[in-house]
Amino acid sequence: MADKSSSFGYLPPLTLALVLSYMAVAMPLAVIPPFITSWPGYGNAVAGLVVGCAFISTILTRTLAGGFADRRGGRSAMRLGLVLYTLASAICLVAGLDLLPRNASLGLLIVGRLLLGIGESYTLVGMHGWGIGLIGPQGAGKVLTWTGAAMYGAFAFGGPLGLELYHLAGFSTLMGVCTLLPLIGWPSCKAFRLHPFSRTNVNPSGPSWGRSGLSAWSWRFRVSGLPSWARFSPSISLPDTGISEA
């Protein structure tokens, strides 16, 4: 059984992957309004729609992401989220190349933003489930702390960086960078082959571990009054860590 410090050592690589993926969300956030309003005939309302649609898709798909993480594990959910981030940024890149009529480019940009929101759901839910699965329920608060720091750190630095890059190199270059950032975090999601804690590393009077998740009174039970998208983590089980995957 690994000690607590070695278990928490799994968090920094996962947090780095989350920071990089959220930079793909934060960097275009301040850029899309001036980019859209630079098109003749497109105003602030359209720009606001393009910005906001990503968050709508995040809300609507959080339940799907939670269910996926429950079935396939947090690792699989986070990896899928990173792929969706990359695909969404690539679609937005094409929309900014002036290869299509303005209406088609706008539609493509909206599709990319919607896909970005879906990727956000899977990445965040996956980070929660995988992180708690690796460390154990006793470290849930630290997982949530690191996740929040990664998210808001990316937003704090991503906005200024995105605007600077937009002014220096244009929208398509910015989206090219956003396409690459989640891929840089991908190696973190292929690590961690060994389980850092054992089934005996749980208080006998508390939750018991089984292959179907937490039994008796579990995390799911403790937050059973919330919808699945609002839970801090999906059911946690040994397969949920993805350790046994090739």
Coordinates of C-alpha atoms in Angstrom, one line a residue:
M1 CA 0.0 0.0 0.0
A2 CA 1.5 3.3 -1.1
D3 CA 1.7 6.1 1.4
K4 CA -0.4 9.2 1.2
S5 CA 2.3 11.4 -0.2
S6 CA 2.9 9.1 -3.1
S7 CA -0.8 8.9 -3.8
F8 CA -1.1 12.6 -4.0
G9 CA 1.9 12.6 -6.4
Y10 CA -0.5 11.5 -9.1
L11 CA -2.4 14.8 -9.0
P12 CA 0.2 17.2 -10.7
P13 CA 0.3 15.4 -14.0
L14 CA -3.5 15.1 -14.2
T15 CA -3.8 18.8 -13.2
L16 CA -1.3 19.8 -15.9
A17 CA -3.4 18.0 -18.5
L18 CA -6.5 19.8 -17.2
V19 CA -4.8 23.2 -17.3
L20 CA -3.7 22.6 -20.9
S21 CA -7.1 21.5 -22.0
Y22 CA -8.8 24.5 -20.3
M23 CA -6.5 26.8 -22.0
A24 CA -8.2 25.7 -25.2
V25 CA -11.4 27.0 -23.6
A26 CA -10.0 30.2 -22.1
M27 CA -7.8 31.5 -24.9
P28 CA -10.6 31.9 -27.5
L29 CA -13.1 33.2 -25.0
A30 CA -12.1 36.9 -25.2
V31 CA -11.2 36.6 -28.9
I32 CA -14.4 35.4 -30.4
P33 CA -16.4 38.6 -29.9
P34 CA -13.9 40.9 -31.7
F35 CA -13.4 38.2 -34.4
I36 CA -17.2 37.8 -35.1
T37 CA -17.9 41.5 -35.0
S38 CA -15.1 42.1 -37.5
W39 CA -17.4 40.4 -40.1
P40 CA -19.7 42.9 -41.8
G41 CA -23.2 42.5 -40.6
Y42 CA -22.5 40.5 -37.5
G43 CA -22.9 42.2 -34.2
N44 CA -22.5 41.6 -30.5
A45 CA -25.6 39.4 -30.2
V46 CA -24.2 36.9 -32.6
A47 CA -20.9 37.0 -30.9
G48 CA -22.5 36.3 -27.6
L49 CA -24.4 33.4 -29.0
V50 CA -21.2 31.8 -30.3
V51 CA -19.5 32.3 -26.9
G52 CA -22.4 31.1 -24.9
C53 CA -23.4 28.0 -26.8
A54 CA -20.4 26.1 -25.5
F55 CA -21.6 26.5 -21.9
I56 CA -25.1 25.4 -22.9
S57 CA -23.7 22.2 -24.3
T58 CA -21.7 21.7 -21.2
I59 CA -24.8 21.9 -19.0
L60 CA -26.8 19.7 -21.3
T61 CA -24.2 17.0 -21.5
R62 CA -22.9 16.8 -17.9
T63 CA -25.3 14.0 -17.1
L64 CA -24.1 12.0 -20.2
A65 CA -20.5 12.6 -19.1
G66 CA -21.3 11.4 -15.6
G67 CA -23.0 8.3 -16.9
F68 CA -20.1 7.5 -19.2
A69 CA -17.6 7.9 -16.3
D70 CA -19.8 5.6 -14.2
R71 CA -19.7 2.9 -16.9
R72 CA -16.2 3.3 -18.4
G73 CA -14.2 5.1 -15.7
G74 CA -12.9 8.5 -15.1
R75 CA -9.7 7.9 -17.2
S76 CA -11.7 7.0 -20.3
A77 CA -14.0 10.1 -19.8
M78 CA -11.0 12.4 -19.5
R79 CA -9.3 11.0 -22.5
L80 CA -12.4 11.4 -24.6
G81 CA -12.8 14.9 -23.4
L82 CA -9.3 15.8 -24.6
V83 CA -10.0 14.3 -28.0
L84 CA -13.2 16.4 -28.2
Y85 CA -11.3 19.5 -27.2
T86 CA -8.8 18.9 -30.0
L87 CA -11.5 18.2 -32.6
A88 CA -13.5 21.2 -31.6
S89 CA -10.5 23.6 -31.9
A90 CA -9.7 22.1 -35.3
I91 CA -13.2 22.8 -36.5
C92 CA -13.0 26.4 -35.2
L93 CA -9.6 26.7 -37.0
V94 CA -11.3 25.8 -40.3
A95 CA -14.1 28.3 -39.7
G96 CA -11.5 31.1 -39.4
L97 CA -9.7 30.3 -42.7
D98 CA -12.1 32.3 -44.9
L99 CA -12.6 29.2 -47.1
L100 CA -16.4 29.3 -46.8
P101 CA -19.2 31.9 -47.0
R102 CA -19.7 33.8 -43.7
N103 CA -22.9 32.0 -42.8
A104 CA -21.2 28.6 -43.3
S105 CA -18.2 29.7 -41.3
L106 CA -20.5 30.9 -38.5
G107 CA -22.3 27.6 -38.5
L108 CA -19.0 25.7 -38.4
L109 CA -17.8 27.9 -35.5
I110 CA -21.0 27.2 -33.5
V111 CA -20.5 23.4 -34.1
G112 CA -17.0 23.7 -32.8
R113 CA -18.1 25.6 -29.8
L114 CA -20.8 23.1 -29.0
L115 CA -18.3 20.3 -29.3
L116 CA -15.9 22.2 -27.0
G117 CA -18.6 22.3 -24.3
I118 CA -19.2 18.6 -24.6
G119 CA -15.4 18.1 -24.2
E120 CA -15.4 20.2 -21.1
S121 CA -18.1 18.0 -19.5
Y122 CA -16.1 14.8 -20.1
T123 CA -12.8 16.2 -19.2
L124 CA -13.9 17.7 -15.9
V125 CA -16.0 14.8 -14.8
G126 CA -13.2 12.4 -15.8
M127 CA -10.7 14.4 -13.8
H128 CA -12.9 14.2 -10.7
G129 CA -13.6 10.5 -11.0
W130 CA -10.1 9.4 -12.0
G131 CA -8.4 11.6 -9.4
I132 CA -10.5 10.3 -6.6
G133 CA -10.2 6.8 -7.9
L134 CA -6.5 7.0 -7.8
I135 CA -6.1 8.7 -4.4
G136 CA -9.2 7.3 -2.6
P137 CA -12.2 9.1 -1.1
Q138 CA -10.0 10.5 1.7
G139 CA -8.4 12.7 -0.9
A140 CA -11.5 13.9 -2.6
G141 CA -11.2 17.5 -1.2
K142 CA -7.7 17.8 -2.5
V143 CA -8.7 16.5 -6.0
L144 CA -11.5 19.2 -6.1
T145 CA -9.0 21.8 -4.9
W146 CA -6.5 21.0 -7.6
T147 CA -9.2 20.8 -10.3
G148 CA -10.5 24.3 -9.3
A149 CA -7.0 25.8 -9.3
A150 CA -6.4 24.3 -12.8
M151 CA -9.6 25.7 -14.2
Y152 CA -9.4 29.2 -12.9
G153 CA -5.7 29.4 -13.5
A154 CA -6.3 28.5 -17.1
F155 CA -8.9 31.2 -17.4
A156 CA -6.7 33.8 -15.6
F157 CA -3.8 33.3 -18.0
G158 CA -5.6 32.1 -21.1
G159 CA -7.6 35.2 -21.8
P160 CA -4.6 37.6 -22.1
L161 CA -2.5 35.1 -23.9
G162 CA -5.4 34.4 -26.4
L163 CA -5.9 38.1 -27.1
E164 CA -2.2 38.7 -27.6
L165 CA -1.8 35.7 -29.9
Y166 CA -4.9 36.8 -31.9
H167 CA -3.5 40.3 -32.5
L168 CA -0.1 38.9 -33.4
A169 CA -1.0 36.0 -35.6
G170 CA -4.8 35.9 -36.2
F171 CA -7.7 33.7 -35.2
S172 CA -6.7 30.5 -37.1
T173 CA -3.2 30.5 -35.6
L174 CA -4.8 30.8 -32.1
M175 CA -7.1 27.9 -32.8
G176 CA -4.1 25.9 -34.1
V177 CA -2.5 26.4 -30.7
C178 CA -5.7 25.4 -29.0
T179 CA -5.8 22.2 -31.1
L180 CA -2.4 21.2 -29.9
L181 CA -2.7 22.0 -26.2
P182 CA -5.0 19.1 -25.2
L183 CA -2.7 16.7 -27.1
I184 CA 0.3 17.8 -25.0
G185 CA -1.7 16.7 -21.9
W186 CA -2.6 13.3 -23.5
P187 CA 0.5 11.5 -22.2
S188 CA -0.6 12.1 -18.6
C189 CA -3.8 10.1 -19.4
K190 CA -1.8 7.1 -20.4
A191 CA 0.2 6.8 -17.2
F192 CA -0.5 5.4 -13.8
R193 CA -0.5 1.6 -14.3
L194 CA -0.4 0.7 -10.6
H195 CA -3.1 1.3 -8.1
P196 CA -1.8 3.7 -5.4
F197 CA -4.0 2.4 -2.6
S198 CA -5.4 -1.0 -1.7
R199 CA -8.9 -2.0 -0.7
T200 CA -7.7 -2.2 2.9
N201 CA -6.9 1.5 2.8
V202 CA -10.4 2.4 3.7
N203 CA -11.8 2.8 7.2
P204 CA -13.7 -0.4 8.0
S205 CA -16.6 1.7 9.4
G206 CA -16.8 3.7 6.2
P207 CA -17.4 2.8 2.6
S208 CA -16.2 -0.6 1.3
W209 CA -14.6 -1.0 -2.1
G210 CA -15.9 -3.4 -4.7
R211 CA -15.6 -3.8 -8.4
S212 CA -19.0 -2.2 -8.9
G213 CA -18.0 0.9 -7.0
L214 CA -18.6 2.1 -3.5
S215 CA -21.1 -0.1 -1.7
A216 CA -23.0 0.4 1.6
W217 CA -23.1 4.2 2.1
S218 CA -21.1 5.6 -0.9
W219 CA -20.3 8.9 -2.4
R220 CA -23.3 8.4 -4.7
F221 CA -25.5 7.9 -1.7
R222 CA -24.1 11.0 0.1
V223 CA -25.0 13.2 -2.8
S224 CA -28.1 11.2 -4.0
G225 CA -30.2 14.4 -3.8
L226 CA -28.2 15.9 -6.7
P227 CA -28.5 15.1 -10.4
S228 CA -25.6 13.2 -11.9
W229 CA -24.0 16.2 -13.6
A230 CA -23.8 18.0 -10.2
R231 CA -22.1 15.2 -8.4
F232 CA -18.5 15.8 -7.4
S233 CA -17.5 12.4 -8.8
P234 CA -19.1 9.3 -10.4
S235 CA -19.1 5.9 -8.7
I236 CA -15.5 5.0 -8.0
S237 CA -14.3 1.5 -8.5
L238 CA -11.0 -0.2 -9.3
P239 CA -11.7 -0.3 -13.0
D240 CA -12.7 3.3 -13.0
T241 CA -9.0 4.3 -12.5
G242 CA -8.2 2.7 -15.9
I243 CA -5.2 1.1 -14.4
S244 CA -5.8 -2.2 -16.0
E245 CA -6.2 -0.8 -19.5
A246 CA -3.5 -1.5 -22.0

